[in-house]
mmCIF file of C-alpha atoms in Angstrom:
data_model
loop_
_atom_site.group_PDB
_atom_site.id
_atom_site.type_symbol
_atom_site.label_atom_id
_atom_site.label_comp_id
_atom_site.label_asym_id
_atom_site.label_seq_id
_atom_site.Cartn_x
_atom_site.Cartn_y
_atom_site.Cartn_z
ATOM 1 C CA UNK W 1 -8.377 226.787 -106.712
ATOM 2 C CA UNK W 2 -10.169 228.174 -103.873
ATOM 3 C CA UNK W 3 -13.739 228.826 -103.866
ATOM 4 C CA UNK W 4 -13.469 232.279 -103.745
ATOM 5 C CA UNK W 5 -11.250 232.635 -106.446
ATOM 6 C CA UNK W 6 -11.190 232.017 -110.247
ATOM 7 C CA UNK W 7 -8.724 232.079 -112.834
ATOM 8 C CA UNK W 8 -9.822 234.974 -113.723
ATOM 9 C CA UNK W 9 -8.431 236.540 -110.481
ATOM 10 C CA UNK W 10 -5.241 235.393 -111.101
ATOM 11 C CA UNK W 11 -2.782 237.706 -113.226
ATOM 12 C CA UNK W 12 -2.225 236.754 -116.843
ATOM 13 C CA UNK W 13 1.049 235.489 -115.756
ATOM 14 C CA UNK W 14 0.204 233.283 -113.098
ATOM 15 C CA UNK W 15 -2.788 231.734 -116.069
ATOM 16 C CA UNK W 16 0.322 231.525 -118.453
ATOM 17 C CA UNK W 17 2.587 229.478 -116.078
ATOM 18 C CA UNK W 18 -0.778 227.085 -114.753
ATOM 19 C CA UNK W 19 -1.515 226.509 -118.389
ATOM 20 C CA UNK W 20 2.138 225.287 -119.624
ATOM 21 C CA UNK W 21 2.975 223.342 -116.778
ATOM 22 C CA UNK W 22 -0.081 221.412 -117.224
ATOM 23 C CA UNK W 23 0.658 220.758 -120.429
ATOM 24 C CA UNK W 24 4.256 219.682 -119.779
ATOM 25 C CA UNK W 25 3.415 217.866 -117.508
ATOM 26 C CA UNK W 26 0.704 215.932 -120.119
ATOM 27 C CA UNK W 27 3.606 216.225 -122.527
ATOM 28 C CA UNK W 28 6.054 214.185 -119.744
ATOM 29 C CA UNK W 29 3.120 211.577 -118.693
ATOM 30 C CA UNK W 30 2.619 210.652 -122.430
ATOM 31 C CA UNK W 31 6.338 211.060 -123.017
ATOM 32 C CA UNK W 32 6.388 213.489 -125.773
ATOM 33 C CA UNK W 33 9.795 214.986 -125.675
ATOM 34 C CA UNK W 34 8.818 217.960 -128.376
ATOM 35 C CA UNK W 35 5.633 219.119 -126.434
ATOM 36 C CA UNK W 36 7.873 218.732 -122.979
ATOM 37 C CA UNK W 37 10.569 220.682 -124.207
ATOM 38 C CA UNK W 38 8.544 223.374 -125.976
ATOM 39 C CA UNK W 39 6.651 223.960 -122.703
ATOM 40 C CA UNK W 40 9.697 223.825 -120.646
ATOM 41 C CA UNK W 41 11.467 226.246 -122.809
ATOM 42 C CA UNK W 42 8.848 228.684 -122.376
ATOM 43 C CA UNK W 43 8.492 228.309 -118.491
ATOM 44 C CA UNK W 44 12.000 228.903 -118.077
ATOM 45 C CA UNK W 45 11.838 232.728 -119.347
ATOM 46 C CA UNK W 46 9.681 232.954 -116.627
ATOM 47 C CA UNK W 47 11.278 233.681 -113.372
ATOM 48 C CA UNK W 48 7.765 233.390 -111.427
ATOM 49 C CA UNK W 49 7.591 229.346 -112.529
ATOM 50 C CA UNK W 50 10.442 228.642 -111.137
ATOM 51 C CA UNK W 51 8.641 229.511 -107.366
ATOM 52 C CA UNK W 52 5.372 227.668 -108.372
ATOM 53 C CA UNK W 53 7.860 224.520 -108.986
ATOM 54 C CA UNK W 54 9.292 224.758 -106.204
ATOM 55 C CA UNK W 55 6.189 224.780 -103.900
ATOM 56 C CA UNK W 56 4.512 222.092 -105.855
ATOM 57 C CA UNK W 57 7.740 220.189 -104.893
ATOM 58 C CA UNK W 58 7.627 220.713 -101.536
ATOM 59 C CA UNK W 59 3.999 219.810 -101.186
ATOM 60 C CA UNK W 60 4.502 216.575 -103.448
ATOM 61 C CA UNK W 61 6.942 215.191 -101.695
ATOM 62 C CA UNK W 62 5.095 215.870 -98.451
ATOM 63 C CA UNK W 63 2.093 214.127 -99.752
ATOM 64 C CA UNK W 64 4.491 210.930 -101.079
ATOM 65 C CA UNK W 65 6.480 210.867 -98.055
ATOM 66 C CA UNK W 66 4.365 212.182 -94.981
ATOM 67 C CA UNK W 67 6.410 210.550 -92.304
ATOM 68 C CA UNK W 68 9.920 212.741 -94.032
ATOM 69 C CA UNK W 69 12.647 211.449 -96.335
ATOM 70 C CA UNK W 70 15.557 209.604 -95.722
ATOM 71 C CA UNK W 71 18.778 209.991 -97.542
ATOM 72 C CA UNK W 72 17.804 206.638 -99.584
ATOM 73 C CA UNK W 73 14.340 208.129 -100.250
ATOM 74 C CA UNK W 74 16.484 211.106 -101.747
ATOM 75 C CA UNK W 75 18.681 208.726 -103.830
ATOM 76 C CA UNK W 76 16.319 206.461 -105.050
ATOM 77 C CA UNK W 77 13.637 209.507 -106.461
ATOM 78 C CA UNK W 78 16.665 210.897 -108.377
ATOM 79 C CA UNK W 79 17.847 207.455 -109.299
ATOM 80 C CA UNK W 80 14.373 206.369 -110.802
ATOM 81 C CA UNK W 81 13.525 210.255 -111.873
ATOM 82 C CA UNK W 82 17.039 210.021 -114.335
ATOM 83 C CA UNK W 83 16.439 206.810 -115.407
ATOM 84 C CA UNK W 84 12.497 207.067 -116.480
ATOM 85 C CA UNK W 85 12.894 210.453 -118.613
ATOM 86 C CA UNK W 86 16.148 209.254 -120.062
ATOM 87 C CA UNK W 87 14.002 206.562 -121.819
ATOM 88 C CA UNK W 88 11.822 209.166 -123.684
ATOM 89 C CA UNK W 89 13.716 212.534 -123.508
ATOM 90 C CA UNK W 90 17.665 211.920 -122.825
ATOM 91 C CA UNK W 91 18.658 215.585 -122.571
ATOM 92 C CA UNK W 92 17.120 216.314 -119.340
ATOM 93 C CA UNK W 93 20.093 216.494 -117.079
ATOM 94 C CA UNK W 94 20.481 214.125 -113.939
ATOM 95 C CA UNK W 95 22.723 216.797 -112.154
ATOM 96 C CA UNK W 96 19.878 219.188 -112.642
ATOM 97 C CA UNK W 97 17.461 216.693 -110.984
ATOM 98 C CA UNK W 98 19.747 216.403 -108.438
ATOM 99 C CA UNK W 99 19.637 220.213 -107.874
ATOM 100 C CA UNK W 100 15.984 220.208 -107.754
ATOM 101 C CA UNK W 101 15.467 217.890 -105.474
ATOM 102 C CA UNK W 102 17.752 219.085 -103.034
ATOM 103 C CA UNK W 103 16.492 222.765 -103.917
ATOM 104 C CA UNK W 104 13.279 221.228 -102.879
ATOM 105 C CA UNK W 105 14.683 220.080 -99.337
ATOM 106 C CA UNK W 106 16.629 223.733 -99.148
ATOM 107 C CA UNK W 107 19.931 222.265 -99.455
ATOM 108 C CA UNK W 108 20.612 224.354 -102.258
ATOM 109 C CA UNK W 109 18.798 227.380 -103.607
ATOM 110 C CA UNK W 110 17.544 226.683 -107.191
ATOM 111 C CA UNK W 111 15.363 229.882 -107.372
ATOM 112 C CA UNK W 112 19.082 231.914 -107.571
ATOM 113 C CA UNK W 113 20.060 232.105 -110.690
ATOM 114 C CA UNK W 114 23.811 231.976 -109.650
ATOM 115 C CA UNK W 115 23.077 228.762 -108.169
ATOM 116 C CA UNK W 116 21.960 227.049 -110.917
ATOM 117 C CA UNK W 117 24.567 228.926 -113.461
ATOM 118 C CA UNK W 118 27.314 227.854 -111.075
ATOM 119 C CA UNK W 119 25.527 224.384 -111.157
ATOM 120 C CA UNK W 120 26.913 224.551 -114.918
ATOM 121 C CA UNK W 121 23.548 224.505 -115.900
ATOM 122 C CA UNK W 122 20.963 226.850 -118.011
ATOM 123 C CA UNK W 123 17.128 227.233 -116.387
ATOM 124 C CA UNK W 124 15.732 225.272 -119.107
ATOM 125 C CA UNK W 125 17.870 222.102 -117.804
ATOM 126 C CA UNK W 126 16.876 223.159 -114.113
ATOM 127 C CA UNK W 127 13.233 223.465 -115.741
ATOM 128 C CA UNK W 128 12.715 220.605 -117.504
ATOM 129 C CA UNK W 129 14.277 218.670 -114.292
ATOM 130 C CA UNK W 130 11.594 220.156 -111.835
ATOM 131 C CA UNK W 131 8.818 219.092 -114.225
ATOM 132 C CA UNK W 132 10.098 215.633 -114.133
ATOM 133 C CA UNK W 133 10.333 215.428 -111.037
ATOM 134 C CA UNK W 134 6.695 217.088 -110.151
ATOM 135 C CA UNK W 135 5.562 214.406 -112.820
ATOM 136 C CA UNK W 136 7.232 211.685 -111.011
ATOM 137 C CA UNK W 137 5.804 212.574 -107.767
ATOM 138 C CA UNK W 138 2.418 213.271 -108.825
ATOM 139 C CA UNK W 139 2.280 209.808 -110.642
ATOM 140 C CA UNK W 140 3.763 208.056 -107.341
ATOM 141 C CA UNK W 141 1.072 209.799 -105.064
ATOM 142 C CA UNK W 142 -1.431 208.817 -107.572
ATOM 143 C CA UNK W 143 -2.657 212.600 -107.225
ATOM 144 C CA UNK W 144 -3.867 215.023 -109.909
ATOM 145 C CA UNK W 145 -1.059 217.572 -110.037
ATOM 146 C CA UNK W 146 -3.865 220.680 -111.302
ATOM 147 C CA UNK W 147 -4.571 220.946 -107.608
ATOM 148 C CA UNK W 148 -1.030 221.234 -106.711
ATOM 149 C CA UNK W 149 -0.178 223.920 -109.450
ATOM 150 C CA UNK W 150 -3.318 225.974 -108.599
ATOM 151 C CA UNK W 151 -2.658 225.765 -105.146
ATOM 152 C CA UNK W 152 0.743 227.069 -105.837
ATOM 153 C CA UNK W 153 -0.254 230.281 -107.725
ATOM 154 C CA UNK W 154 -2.891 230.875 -104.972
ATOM 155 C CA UNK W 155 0.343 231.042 -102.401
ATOM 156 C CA UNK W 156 1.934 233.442 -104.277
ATOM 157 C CA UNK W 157 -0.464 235.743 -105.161
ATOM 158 C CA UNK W 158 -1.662 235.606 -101.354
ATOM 159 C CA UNK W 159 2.233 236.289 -100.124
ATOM 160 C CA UNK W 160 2.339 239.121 -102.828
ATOM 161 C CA UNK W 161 -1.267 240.951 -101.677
ATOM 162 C CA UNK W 162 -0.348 240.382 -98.014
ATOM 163 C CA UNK W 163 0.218 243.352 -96.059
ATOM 164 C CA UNK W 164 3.387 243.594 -94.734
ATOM 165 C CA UNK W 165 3.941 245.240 -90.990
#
């Protein structure tokens, strides 16, 4: 959070989606499937959590792999991504990892709806795969991921005050 702004300044929506990806991401770290799945559940009736994801993504996987990805960079995050959460929560999906990575990269747009449905998979799946994966990340870059969720809301709320031309 910036130092001009508290949470306070942020709607009760943006506080909402902070909160419960914080704790699902606590809930993935100490690999408690009900408290993941609760807390992905409710972030995926929320269309706005969806973008925060997404940019926490983005700036993860610019912070584990500065010099760009390569197609076995890719491979081997989704690889290990599928294989660690299958250990303690089996229903996240691999394809749906797979979609949010490469919805990450903009391969694939995982903030349409369509896309995902088409995908054969429900936002919760899509979700639950994201916060994985932002776990994942946040683990390999040895980084706390509270900055990267806070610095997420402050991007959107900036993009929605800006003044257009």
């Amino acid at each position: 959070m910036s130092h001009n702004e508290s949470r306070s300044d942020r709607s009760p929506m943006a506080n909402k989606v902070a909160q419960t990806t914080g704790h699902a991401i606590r809930a993935a770290r100490a690999h408690d499937s009900e408290a993941f799945d609760a807390a992905a559940d409710l972030l995926a009736l929320h269309h706005e959590s969806r973008e925060v994801h997404a940019l926490m993504l983005r700036e993860l996987l610019e912070t584990v792999f500065p010099d760009g990805l390569t197609g076995d960079d890719v491979s081997e995050l989704m690889t290990d991504t599928s294989r660690a959460v299958a250990t303690w929560n089996p229903a996240v999906n691999p394809a749906a990892v797979a979609l949010v990575l490469t919805g990450a990269l903009g391969v694939s747009d995982t903030a349409d709806a369509h896309a995902v449905s088409s995908a054969g998979l429900v936002g919760t799946e899509t979700t639950a795969a994201a916060l994985v994966v932002i776990t994942d990340l946040a683990a390999r870059a040895e980084v706390d991921p509270t900055a990267y969720v806070n610095r997420a809301v402050e991007e959107i709320r900036r993009a929605q005050t800006m003044e257009m031309p």
